[in-house]
Short mmCIF file of C-alpha atoms in Angstrom, two decimals:
data_model
loop_
_atom_site.label_atom_id
_atom_site.label_comp_id
_atom_site.label_asym_id
_atom_site.label_seq_id
_atom_site.Cartn_x
_atom_site.Cartn_y
_atom_site.Cartn_z
CA UNK A 249 -83.38 -16.65 -252.49
CA UNK A 250 -83.42 -16.77 -248.72
CA UNK A 251 -80.49 -18.60 -247.06
CA UNK A 252 -81.48 -21.71 -245.24
CA UNK A 253 -81.32 -21.47 -241.49
CA UNK A 254 -79.35 -24.19 -239.75
CA UNK A 255 -81.36 -26.51 -237.57
CA UNK A 256 -78.25 -27.58 -235.66
CA UNK A 257 -78.16 -26.39 -232.01
CA UNK A 258 -75.74 -23.61 -231.33
CA UNK A 259 -72.52 -24.81 -229.77
CA UNK A 260 -71.67 -23.35 -226.41
CA UNK A 261 -68.08 -23.03 -225.37
CA UNK A 262 -67.40 -23.68 -221.71
CA UNK A 263 -64.08 -23.08 -220.03
CA UNK A 264 -62.68 -26.14 -218.35
CA UNK A 265 -60.74 -23.98 -215.92
CA UNK A 266 -61.67 -20.60 -214.59
CA UNK A 267 -58.86 -18.08 -214.45
CA UNK A 268 -58.22 -17.27 -210.83
CA UNK A 269 -59.59 -14.02 -209.50
CA UNK A 270 -57.49 -12.79 -206.62
CA UNK A 271 -59.36 -12.78 -203.33
CA UNK A 272 -58.93 -9.91 -200.89
CA UNK A 273 -60.39 -11.13 -197.57
CA UNK A 274 -61.64 -8.41 -195.29
CA UNK A 275 -60.60 -8.32 -191.64
CA UNK A 276 -63.28 -9.39 -189.19
CA UNK A 277 -63.58 -9.67 -185.43
CA UNK A 278 -65.79 -11.82 -183.28
CA UNK A 279 -66.00 -15.14 -181.46
CA UNK A 280 -64.75 -17.33 -184.28
CA UNK A 281 -62.01 -14.88 -185.20
CA UNK A 282 -60.73 -15.07 -181.61
CA UNK A 283 -60.80 -18.85 -181.77
CA UNK A 284 -58.68 -18.75 -184.92
CA UNK A 285 -56.19 -16.42 -183.24
CA UNK A 286 -55.85 -18.77 -180.27
CA UNK A 287 -55.46 -21.89 -182.44
CA UNK A 288 -52.81 -20.12 -184.54
CA UNK A 289 -50.92 -19.13 -181.39
CA UNK A 290 -51.22 -22.60 -179.87
CA UNK A 291 -50.18 -24.55 -182.97
CA UNK A 292 -47.24 -22.26 -183.72
CA UNK A 293 -46.08 -22.23 -180.11
CA UNK A 294 -45.94 -26.02 -180.27
CA UNK A 295 -44.34 -26.17 -183.72
CA UNK A 296 -41.65 -23.54 -183.14
CA UNK A 297 -41.07 -24.32 -179.47
CA UNK A 298 -40.82 -28.12 -179.27
CA UNK A 299 -37.43 -28.47 -181.02
CA UNK A 300 -35.82 -26.11 -178.49
CA UNK A 301 -36.97 -28.09 -175.45
CA UNK A 302 -34.44 -30.40 -173.76
CA UNK A 303 -35.00 -33.74 -172.10
CA UNK A 304 -32.27 -35.68 -170.26
CA UNK A 305 -29.54 -33.69 -171.97
CA UNK A 306 -30.90 -34.11 -175.50
CA UNK A 307 -33.52 -32.53 -177.74
CA UNK A 308 -36.95 -33.44 -176.39
CA UNK A 309 -38.52 -34.14 -179.80
CA UNK A 310 -36.11 -35.40 -182.46
CA UNK A 311 -36.79 -37.72 -185.38
CA UNK A 312 -33.33 -39.18 -185.91
CA UNK A 313 -33.65 -40.83 -189.32
CA UNK A 314 -29.93 -41.60 -189.55
CA UNK A 315 -30.01 -43.38 -186.19
CA UNK A 316 -33.42 -44.92 -186.99
CA UNK A 317 -35.03 -43.78 -183.76
CA UNK A 318 -37.54 -41.13 -182.71
CA UNK A 319 -37.11 -39.27 -179.43
CA UNK A 320 -40.41 -37.99 -178.04
CA UNK A 321 -39.68 -36.68 -174.55
CA UNK A 322 -39.09 -39.83 -172.46
CA UNK A 323 -40.02 -42.23 -175.27
CA UNK A 324 -37.54 -43.67 -177.73
CA UNK A 325 -39.30 -45.24 -180.69
CA UNK A 326 -37.53 -47.71 -183.02
CA UNK A 327 -38.51 -49.23 -186.38
CA UNK A 328 -39.86 -52.20 -184.41
CA UNK A 329 -42.46 -49.82 -182.95
CA UNK A 330 -44.08 -49.17 -186.32
CA UNK A 331 -47.34 -50.60 -184.95
CA UNK A 332 -47.67 -47.53 -182.70
CA UNK A 333 -47.36 -45.21 -185.69
CA UNK A 334 -49.97 -47.27 -187.55
CA UNK A 335 -52.43 -47.06 -184.65
CA UNK A 336 -51.74 -43.33 -184.28
CA UNK A 337 -52.57 -42.76 -187.96
CA UNK A 338 -55.79 -44.76 -187.57
CA UNK A 339 -56.73 -42.67 -184.51
CA UNK A 340 -56.01 -39.46 -186.45
CA UNK A 341 -58.19 -40.59 -189.36
CA UNK A 342 -60.99 -41.63 -187.02
CA UNK A 343 -60.74 -38.28 -185.20
CA UNK A 344 -61.13 -36.53 -188.54
CA UNK A 345 -64.24 -38.60 -189.33
CA UNK A 346 -65.72 -37.98 -185.87
CA UNK A 347 -65.14 -34.21 -185.78
CA UNK A 348 -66.36 -33.80 -189.37
CA UNK A 349 -69.55 -35.75 -188.67
CA UNK A 350 -70.08 -33.59 -185.58
CA UNK A 351 -69.29 -30.09 -186.82
CA UNK A 352 -67.95 -30.10 -190.36
CA UNK A 353 -64.48 -29.00 -191.34
CA UNK A 354 -63.19 -27.93 -187.93
CA UNK A 355 -59.67 -29.09 -188.75
CA UNK A 356 -59.61 -27.11 -192.00
CA UNK A 357 -60.91 -23.94 -190.41
CA UNK A 358 -58.74 -23.85 -187.32
CA UNK A 359 -55.79 -26.26 -187.31
CA UNK A 360 -54.80 -27.09 -190.89
CA UNK A 361 -51.26 -25.78 -191.60
CA UNK A 362 -52.49 -24.22 -194.85
CA UNK A 363 -55.15 -22.26 -192.96
CA UNK A 364 -52.82 -21.33 -190.11
CA UNK A 365 -50.02 -19.98 -192.30
CA UNK A 366 -52.47 -18.25 -194.61
CA UNK A 367 -53.86 -16.44 -191.54
CA UNK A 368 -50.35 -15.42 -190.50
CA UNK A 369 -49.44 -14.18 -193.97
CA UNK A 370 -52.74 -12.28 -194.37
CA UNK A 371 -52.21 -10.63 -190.98
CA UNK A 372 -48.78 -9.43 -192.15
CA UNK A 373 -50.31 -8.29 -195.44
CA UNK A 374 -52.99 -6.26 -193.68
CA UNK A 375 -50.46 -4.66 -191.33
CA UNK A 376 -48.24 -3.53 -194.22
CA UNK A 377 -50.65 -2.86 -197.11
CA UNK A 378 -53.90 -2.19 -195.27
CA UNK A 379 -57.30 -3.86 -195.23
CA UNK A 380 -59.26 -5.14 -198.20
CA UNK A 381 -60.03 -1.95 -200.12
CA UNK A 382 -56.53 -0.52 -199.52
CA UNK A 383 -54.99 -3.69 -200.99
CA UNK A 384 -57.32 -3.61 -203.99
CA UNK A 385 -56.37 0.01 -204.68
CA UNK A 386 -52.67 -0.73 -204.21
CA UNK A 387 -52.74 -3.64 -206.69
CA UNK A 388 -54.63 -1.59 -209.28
CA UNK A 389 -52.33 1.45 -208.99
CA UNK A 390 -49.32 1.73 -211.30
CA UNK A 391 -45.93 0.91 -209.86
CA UNK A 392 -44.46 3.68 -207.72
CA UNK A 393 -41.85 4.03 -205.00
CA UNK A 394 -44.53 3.58 -202.33
CA UNK A 395 -45.94 0.44 -203.95
CA UNK A 396 -42.45 -1.02 -204.38
CA UNK A 397 -41.63 -0.26 -200.74
CA UNK A 398 -44.81 -1.89 -199.42
CA UNK A 399 -44.52 -4.96 -201.63
CA UNK A 400 -40.85 -5.40 -200.73
CA UNK A 401 -41.55 -5.09 -197.01
CA UNK A 402 -44.37 -7.63 -197.26
CA UNK A 403 -42.29 -10.21 -199.08
CA UNK A 404 -39.33 -9.70 -196.76
CA UNK A 405 -41.62 -10.39 -193.79
CA UNK A 406 -43.13 -13.39 -195.56
CA UNK A 407 -39.66 -14.66 -196.44
CA UNK A 408 -38.47 -14.35 -192.84
CA UNK A 409 -41.46 -16.36 -191.54
CA UNK A 410 -41.01 -18.94 -194.32
CA UNK A 411 -37.27 -19.37 -193.66
CA UNK A 412 -37.81 -19.72 -189.92
CA UNK A 413 -40.54 -22.29 -190.63
CA UNK A 414 -38.22 -24.28 -192.91
CA UNK A 415 -35.43 -24.07 -190.35
CA UNK A 416 -37.74 -25.32 -187.60
CA UNK A 417 -39.03 -28.15 -189.79
CA UNK A 418 -35.49 -29.41 -190.48
CA UNK A 419 -34.77 -28.97 -186.75
CA UNK A 420 -37.11 -31.87 -186.01
CA UNK A 421 -34.79 -34.20 -187.96
CA UNK A 422 -31.38 -32.63 -187.25
CA UNK A 423 -30.60 -31.34 -183.71
CA UNK A 424 -31.74 -27.75 -183.98
CA UNK A 425 -28.86 -26.21 -182.04
CA UNK A 426 -26.33 -27.96 -184.27
CA UNK A 427 -28.40 -26.87 -187.26
CA UNK A 428 -28.28 -23.27 -186.08
CA UNK A 429 -24.50 -23.40 -185.74
CA UNK A 430 -24.19 -24.92 -189.22
CA UNK A 431 -26.35 -22.15 -190.70
CA UNK A 432 -24.33 -19.47 -188.89
CA UNK A 433 -21.03 -20.89 -190.15
CA UNK A 434 -22.32 -21.68 -193.68
CA UNK A 435 -21.50 -25.37 -193.20
CA UNK A 436 -24.98 -26.78 -193.76
CA UNK A 437 -25.11 -30.19 -195.43
CA UNK A 438 -26.72 -30.68 -198.86
CA UNK A 439 -29.84 -32.45 -197.62
CA UNK A 440 -30.44 -29.96 -194.79
CA UNK A 441 -30.01 -27.13 -197.28
CA UNK A 442 -32.45 -28.70 -199.74
CA UNK A 443 -35.19 -29.34 -197.22
CA UNK A 444 -34.79 -25.98 -195.50
CA UNK A 445 -35.17 -24.14 -198.79
CA UNK A 446 -37.86 -26.48 -200.13
CA UNK A 447 -40.08 -26.14 -197.05
CA UNK A 448 -39.47 -22.38 -196.92
CA UNK A 449 -40.43 -21.88 -200.57
CA UNK A 450 -43.46 -24.16 -200.13
CA UNK A 451 -44.63 -22.12 -197.12
CA UNK A 452 -44.07 -18.83 -198.94
CA UNK A 453 -45.84 -20.01 -202.10
CA UNK A 454 -48.78 -21.81 -200.48
CA UNK A 455 -49.60 -19.20 -197.83
CA UNK A 456 -48.65 -16.14 -199.85
CA UNK A 457 -49.97 -16.93 -203.34
CA UNK A 458 -51.89 -20.18 -203.71
CA UNK A 459 -53.95 -19.82 -200.54
CA UNK A 460 -57.51 -20.92 -201.34
CA UNK A 461 -56.30 -22.74 -204.46
CA UNK A 462 -54.74 -25.38 -202.21
CA UNK A 463 -58.10 -25.94 -200.50
CA UNK A 464 -60.11 -25.90 -203.71
CA UNK A 465 -57.91 -27.91 -206.07
CA UNK A 466 -55.06 -29.63 -204.21
CA UNK A 467 -56.52 -30.85 -200.91
CA UNK A 468 -58.39 -34.17 -201.23
CA UNK A 469 -60.25 -33.62 -197.95
CA UNK A 470 -62.52 -31.01 -199.54
CA UNK A 471 -63.60 -33.58 -202.10
CA UNK A 472 -64.64 -36.41 -199.82
CA UNK A 473 -66.05 -34.39 -196.93
CA UNK A 474 -69.58 -34.80 -198.32
CA UNK A 475 -69.60 -38.50 -197.44
CA UNK A 476 -68.95 -37.60 -193.79
CA UNK A 477 -71.57 -34.86 -193.53
CA UNK A 478 -75.25 -35.67 -193.03
CA UNK A 479 -78.47 -33.77 -192.25
CA UNK A 480 -77.54 -33.49 -188.56
CA UNK A 481 -73.95 -32.28 -188.93
CA UNK A 482 -73.40 -28.79 -187.57
CA UNK A 483 -71.97 -26.68 -190.39
CA UNK A 484 -71.76 -22.99 -191.28
CA UNK A 485 -75.20 -22.37 -192.76
CA UNK A 486 -77.22 -19.43 -194.05
CA UNK A 487 -80.88 -19.45 -192.98
CA UNK A 488 -82.84 -18.72 -196.21
CA UNK A 489 -86.22 -18.96 -194.47
CA UNK A 490 -85.32 -16.03 -192.26
CA UNK A 491 -83.04 -14.14 -194.65
CA UNK A 492 -84.90 -14.20 -197.99
CA UNK A 493 -86.04 -12.23 -199.89
CA UNK A 494 -82.85 -10.20 -199.64
CA UNK A 495 -82.61 -6.50 -200.21
CA UNK A 496 -81.27 -3.22 -198.99
CA UNK A 497 -83.39 -1.16 -196.64
CA UNK A 498 -83.29 1.60 -194.10
CA UNK A 499 -82.52 0.73 -190.53
CA UNK A 500 -85.82 2.34 -189.45
CA UNK A 501 -87.87 0.58 -192.11
CA UNK A 502 -90.20 -2.29 -191.24
CA UNK A 503 -88.65 -4.78 -193.63
CA UNK A 504 -91.21 -7.46 -192.90
CA UNK A 505 -94.00 -5.17 -194.02
CA UNK A 506 -92.02 -4.49 -197.17
CA UNK A 507 -91.77 -8.22 -197.85
CA UNK A 508 -88.04 -8.50 -197.11
CA UNK A 509 -86.11 -10.99 -195.04
CA UNK A 510 -83.34 -10.17 -192.57
CA UNK A 511 -80.52 -10.33 -195.16
CA UNK A 512 -79.61 -6.78 -196.22
CA UNK A 513 -77.54 -8.11 -199.16
CA UNK A 514 -74.42 -6.26 -197.98
CA UNK A 515 -72.14 -9.10 -199.22
CA UNK A 516 -69.81 -8.66 -196.26
CA UNK A 517 -70.05 -12.41 -195.70
CA UNK A 518 -68.47 -12.83 -199.15
CA UNK A 519 -65.83 -10.18 -198.54
CA UNK A 520 -64.51 -11.85 -195.36
CA UNK A 521 -64.51 -15.39 -196.79
CA UNK A 522 -60.94 -16.64 -197.33
CA UNK A 523 -62.08 -18.81 -200.26
CA UNK A 524 -64.33 -16.13 -201.79
CA UNK A 525 -67.61 -18.08 -201.78
CA UNK A 526 -71.11 -16.87 -201.00
CA UNK A 527 -72.38 -18.99 -198.12
CA UNK A 528 -75.93 -17.92 -199.02
CA UNK A 529 -75.71 -20.26 -202.02
CA UNK A 530 -75.67 -23.23 -199.63
CA UNK A 531 -72.95 -25.54 -198.37
CA UNK A 532 -70.07 -25.76 -200.87
CA UNK A 533 -66.96 -27.86 -200.93
CA UNK A 534 -64.83 -24.68 -200.89
CA UNK A 535 -66.15 -23.74 -197.43
CA UNK A 536 -63.49 -24.50 -194.82
CA UNK A 537 -65.80 -23.86 -191.85
CA UNK A 538 -63.77 -20.98 -190.42
CA UNK A 539 -66.84 -19.04 -189.26
CA UNK A 540 -65.62 -15.66 -190.58
CA UNK A 541 -68.98 -15.09 -192.31
CA UNK A 542 -70.78 -15.75 -189.00
CA UNK A 543 -68.80 -13.02 -187.23
CA UNK A 544 -69.34 -10.59 -190.11
CA UNK A 545 -73.08 -11.25 -190.37
CA UNK A 546 -73.56 -10.96 -186.60
CA UNK A 547 -71.97 -7.50 -186.69
CA UNK A 548 -74.39 -6.41 -189.43
CA UNK A 549 -77.34 -7.85 -187.52
CA UNK A 550 -76.27 -5.90 -184.43
CA UNK A 551 -76.15 -2.66 -186.43
CA UNK A 552 -79.60 -3.35 -187.88
CA UNK A 553 -80.88 -4.40 -184.45
CA UNK A 554 -81.93 -7.81 -185.80
CA UNK A 555 -81.38 -11.08 -183.92
CA UNK A 556 -78.01 -12.74 -184.49
CA UNK A 557 -77.69 -16.10 -186.19
CA UNK A 558 -78.75 -15.41 -189.76
CA UNK A 559 -75.55 -17.29 -190.59
CA UNK A 560 -74.72 -19.76 -187.86
CA UNK A 561 -73.44 -23.21 -187.01
CA UNK A 562 -76.47 -25.43 -187.37
CA UNK A 563 -77.65 -28.50 -189.27
CA UNK A 564 -79.59 -28.87 -192.48
CA UNK A 565 -82.36 -30.59 -190.52
CA UNK A 566 -82.58 -27.65 -188.12
CA UNK A 567 -83.07 -25.24 -191.02
CA UNK A 568 -85.67 -27.39 -192.77
CA UNK A 569 -87.66 -28.29 -189.64
CA UNK A 570 -87.08 -24.96 -187.85
CA UNK A 571 -85.54 -26.62 -184.81
CA UNK A 572 -84.23 -24.65 -181.85
CA UNK A 573 -80.50 -24.86 -181.04
CA UNK A 574 -81.27 -27.25 -178.16
CA UNK A 575 -83.35 -29.50 -180.44
CA UNK A 576 -80.61 -29.48 -183.09
CA UNK A 577 -78.01 -30.51 -180.51
CA UNK A 578 -80.15 -33.45 -179.42
CA UNK A 579 -79.77 -34.91 -182.91
CA UNK A 580 -76.00 -35.10 -182.42
CA UNK A 581 -76.40 -38.40 -180.56
CA UNK A 582 -76.95 -40.60 -183.60
CA UNK A 583 -75.58 -44.05 -184.52
CA UNK A 584 -72.68 -42.77 -186.63
CA UNK A 585 -71.39 -40.51 -183.85
CA UNK A 586 -71.78 -43.22 -181.20
CA UNK A 587 -69.90 -45.77 -183.31
CA UNK A 588 -67.10 -43.33 -184.09
CA UNK A 589 -66.86 -42.33 -180.42
CA UNK A 590 -66.72 -45.91 -179.12
CA UNK A 591 -64.08 -46.88 -181.67
CA UNK A 592 -62.06 -43.76 -180.87
CA UNK A 593 -62.15 -44.39 -177.12
CA UNK A 594 -61.18 -48.05 -177.58
CA UNK A 595 -58.28 -47.23 -179.90
CA UNK A 596 -56.96 -44.39 -177.75
CA UNK A 597 -57.22 -46.54 -174.63
CA UNK A 598 -55.47 -49.45 -176.34
CA UNK A 599 -52.76 -47.13 -177.70
CA UNK A 600 -51.82 -45.65 -174.34
CA UNK A 601 -52.14 -49.01 -172.56
CA UNK A 602 -49.78 -50.66 -175.05
CA UNK A 603 -47.43 -47.69 -174.81
CA UNK A 604 -47.33 -47.95 -171.02
CA UNK A 605 -46.75 -51.73 -171.15
CA UNK A 606 -44.13 -51.54 -173.89
CA UNK A 607 -41.03 -53.54 -172.98
CA UNK A 608 -37.91 -51.35 -172.56
CA UNK A 609 -35.87 -54.12 -174.20
CA UNK A 610 -36.21 -55.38 -177.77
CA UNK A 611 -34.35 -58.38 -179.18
CA UNK A 612 -33.97 -59.74 -182.69
CA UNK A 613 -32.15 -63.05 -183.26
CA UNK A 614 -30.57 -63.53 -186.69
CA UNK A 615 -28.85 -66.74 -187.70
CA UNK A 616 -25.53 -66.54 -189.52
CA UNK A 617 -26.51 -67.94 -192.90
CA UNK A 618 -22.88 -68.23 -194.00
CA UNK A 619 -22.19 -71.04 -191.50
CA UNK A 620 -25.30 -72.75 -190.19
CA UNK A 621 -23.40 -75.38 -188.21
CA UNK A 622 -19.76 -76.46 -187.95
CA UNK A 623 -17.47 -78.71 -185.95
CA UNK A 624 -14.89 -77.00 -183.72
CA UNK A 625 -12.14 -78.15 -181.39
CA UNK A 626 -12.99 -80.32 -178.44
CA UNK A 627 -15.65 -82.32 -180.27
CA UNK A 628 -18.18 -79.50 -180.20
CA UNK A 629 -20.87 -78.39 -182.65
CA UNK A 630 -21.12 -74.62 -183.07
CA UNK A 631 -23.94 -72.45 -184.43
CA UNK A 632 -23.43 -68.71 -184.92
CA UNK A 633 -26.06 -66.03 -184.30
CA UNK A 634 -26.32 -62.27 -184.21
CA UNK A 635 -28.41 -60.71 -181.48
CA UNK A 636 -29.65 -57.17 -182.03
CA UNK A 637 -30.34 -55.70 -178.60
CA UNK A 638 -32.29 -52.43 -178.37
CA UNK A 639 -32.41 -50.41 -175.17
CA UNK A 640 -35.36 -47.97 -175.25
CA UNK A 641 -34.63 -46.46 -171.82
CA UNK A 642 -32.62 -43.34 -170.96
CA UNK A 643 -29.99 -45.25 -168.95
CA UNK A 644 -27.46 -48.01 -169.74
CA UNK A 645 -28.90 -51.53 -169.49
CA UNK A 646 -26.71 -54.51 -168.42
CA UNK A 647 -28.03 -57.78 -169.87
CA UNK A 648 -27.30 -61.42 -169.15
CA UNK A 649 -27.60 -63.70 -172.19
CA UNK A 650 -28.22 -67.41 -171.76
CA UNK A 651 -29.56 -70.15 -174.04
CA UNK A 652 -31.94 -72.97 -173.15
CA UNK A 653 -33.55 -75.94 -174.87
CA UNK A 654 -30.67 -78.44 -175.12
CA UNK A 655 -28.57 -79.98 -172.34
CA UNK A 656 -25.01 -78.69 -171.93
CA UNK A 657 -25.64 -75.78 -174.33
CA UNK A 658 -22.85 -73.21 -173.93
CA UNK A 659 -22.79 -69.51 -174.83
CA UNK A 660 -19.56 -68.19 -176.33
CA UNK A 661 -18.40 -65.00 -178.00
CA UNK A 662 -19.65 -62.47 -175.42
CA UNK A 663 -17.29 -59.79 -174.07
CA UNK A 664 -17.37 -61.45 -170.61
CA UNK A 665 -18.03 -65.08 -171.30
CA UNK A 666 -17.82 -66.16 -167.69
CA UNK A 667 -20.67 -63.87 -166.74
CA UNK A 668 -22.53 -63.80 -170.06
CA UNK A 669 -23.20 -60.08 -169.58
CA UNK A 670 -23.24 -57.23 -172.10
CA UNK A 671 -24.13 -53.58 -171.55
CA UNK A 672 -26.30 -51.65 -174.03
CA UNK A 673 -25.91 -47.90 -173.85
CA UNK A 674 -28.89 -45.63 -173.18
CA UNK A 675 -31.35 -45.25 -176.09
CA UNK A 676 -29.19 -47.26 -178.45
CA UNK A 677 -28.85 -50.67 -180.04
CA UNK A 678 -26.03 -53.20 -179.98
CA UNK A 679 -25.30 -56.03 -182.40
CA UNK A 680 -23.75 -58.92 -180.48
CA UNK A 681 -22.31 -61.99 -182.24
CA UNK A 682 -23.06 -65.11 -180.20
CA UNK A 683 -21.73 -68.65 -180.67
CA UNK A 684 -23.62 -71.55 -179.18
CA UNK A 685 -21.70 -74.80 -178.62
CA UNK A 686 -22.94 -78.27 -177.88
CA UNK A 687 -21.07 -81.55 -177.37
CA UNK A 688 -21.33 -83.63 -180.54
CA UNK A 689 -23.07 -86.55 -178.84
CA UNK A 690 -25.48 -84.42 -176.73
CA UNK A 691 -28.26 -84.31 -179.33
CA UNK A 692 -29.52 -86.20 -182.35
CA UNK A 693 -28.72 -84.81 -185.84
CA UNK A 694 -31.31 -82.37 -187.11
CA UNK A 695 -32.87 -79.06 -186.12
CA UNK A 696 -33.66 -78.46 -182.45
CA UNK A 697 -35.78 -75.68 -181.00
CA UNK A 698 -33.97 -73.48 -178.50
CA UNK A 699 -34.56 -70.06 -176.98
CA UNK A 700 -32.36 -67.21 -175.95
CA UNK A 701 -33.07 -65.72 -172.56
CA UNK A 702 -32.03 -62.08 -172.26
CA UNK A 703 -32.57 -60.66 -168.78
CA UNK A 704 -31.93 -57.12 -167.57
CA UNK A 705 -29.72 -56.77 -164.50
CA UNK A 706 -30.97 -53.32 -163.56
CA UNK A 707 -31.72 -52.83 -159.84
CA UNK A 708 -35.43 -52.29 -160.45
CA UNK A 709 -35.76 -55.69 -162.10
CA UNK A 710 -35.90 -54.40 -165.68
CA UNK A 711 -37.15 -56.62 -168.47
CA UNK A 712 -36.72 -60.20 -169.59
CA UNK A 713 -37.26 -61.54 -173.10
CA UNK A 714 -37.29 -65.11 -174.41
CA UNK A 715 -36.60 -65.26 -178.13
CA UNK A 716 -37.08 -68.51 -180.03
CA UNK A 717 -34.51 -69.86 -182.48
CA UNK A 718 -33.07 -73.18 -183.62
CA UNK A 719 -29.84 -75.16 -183.23
CA UNK A 720 -28.68 -77.40 -186.06
CA UNK A 721 -26.74 -80.60 -185.42
CA UNK A 722 -25.22 -81.84 -188.71
CA UNK A 723 -25.48 -85.49 -189.76
#
């Protein structure tokens, strides 16, 4: 008797997660490689150099969380300036949208810290272990004294860069010269120690091991970039009309007569890709737009004496409609780009205008809730306030404090009551208790609107602020 055959469809097992295959990017030279070198040098010069710059006897860029103020060259930003940080974040987001709509993932390919430090770590790796095939052979060889020496040297170099990066990062929040002395004398505080080691380990792990995994699985930007890219966005693109059918051939062979396209199927574009993708399969979310495949393909085209640009920065529309580079660029001026550009210009202009017009004096008036109003000697009614005075300039600021709104209103409690003057030190704040007194019969019972007038006495005129408050006369 023949066994019955099952009519159920065969089940197919599919892995939910692909085990990572280590990527060994090949070194490449060319226009885009030079751009990456210059952006790495520029970003790291800024990152490592800014904390060591001085400005008016202090660190030029210091985010003093304990003192609740940020020093950025001549600017001193306080918590009350949070609106500037908000606008700056909006400008940064809009810049990301604009540049992505224009030319894809420019930030990812050239300025993202993950890309920058991965480039640095891969450069060290190539210098110590060799280029792609040398590294593949080294990893496949059994452990030996040579392999141990090379791996140790690489990780020591990586560790030095990572520790210096962590030290510099903490140096933006703790004065870096004091931080250096604390490290040298082993007197580093617990929080500085934690963040120095945490940032160092994160740099070493992300740039040395995770690399493309951060871009593929951890970075959210790769996931939502598709909503910012359209048919006219310039992205790294393979030209299938010109390149296919692919195939190997002799340099002297007429490949067109043989029915072949310009792509020689050398796979060098895959070998140089830091995320290990094949750009010939079309635009993929793993592509960070670094242009390494363009440089590699152009070198192959030069050797084959074919025109460059088989892989190039162009738009999907240009490929489909066979547009020239000039025609593709004309499509850049489209409504989305114009709207982004206008909004960006308006926000940047408003940001710098508001920054230039920012008052050097900030005042907060806080009523003493423990004693809203009380009778004192001499038949007077007294209300108590606390004035928080913030001087955002780099020099001491003398201030005269007066109160207006009720007749015969007197200011008491200042260090020099006859003058009504206090001095706020440079780039600091001062909490001043102020008592306002009023004759008992000078106003009706109830709440009366008043205002504090705080005027700078600096020779150049300084600033003046009127802050509203209230004076309570008890029944």
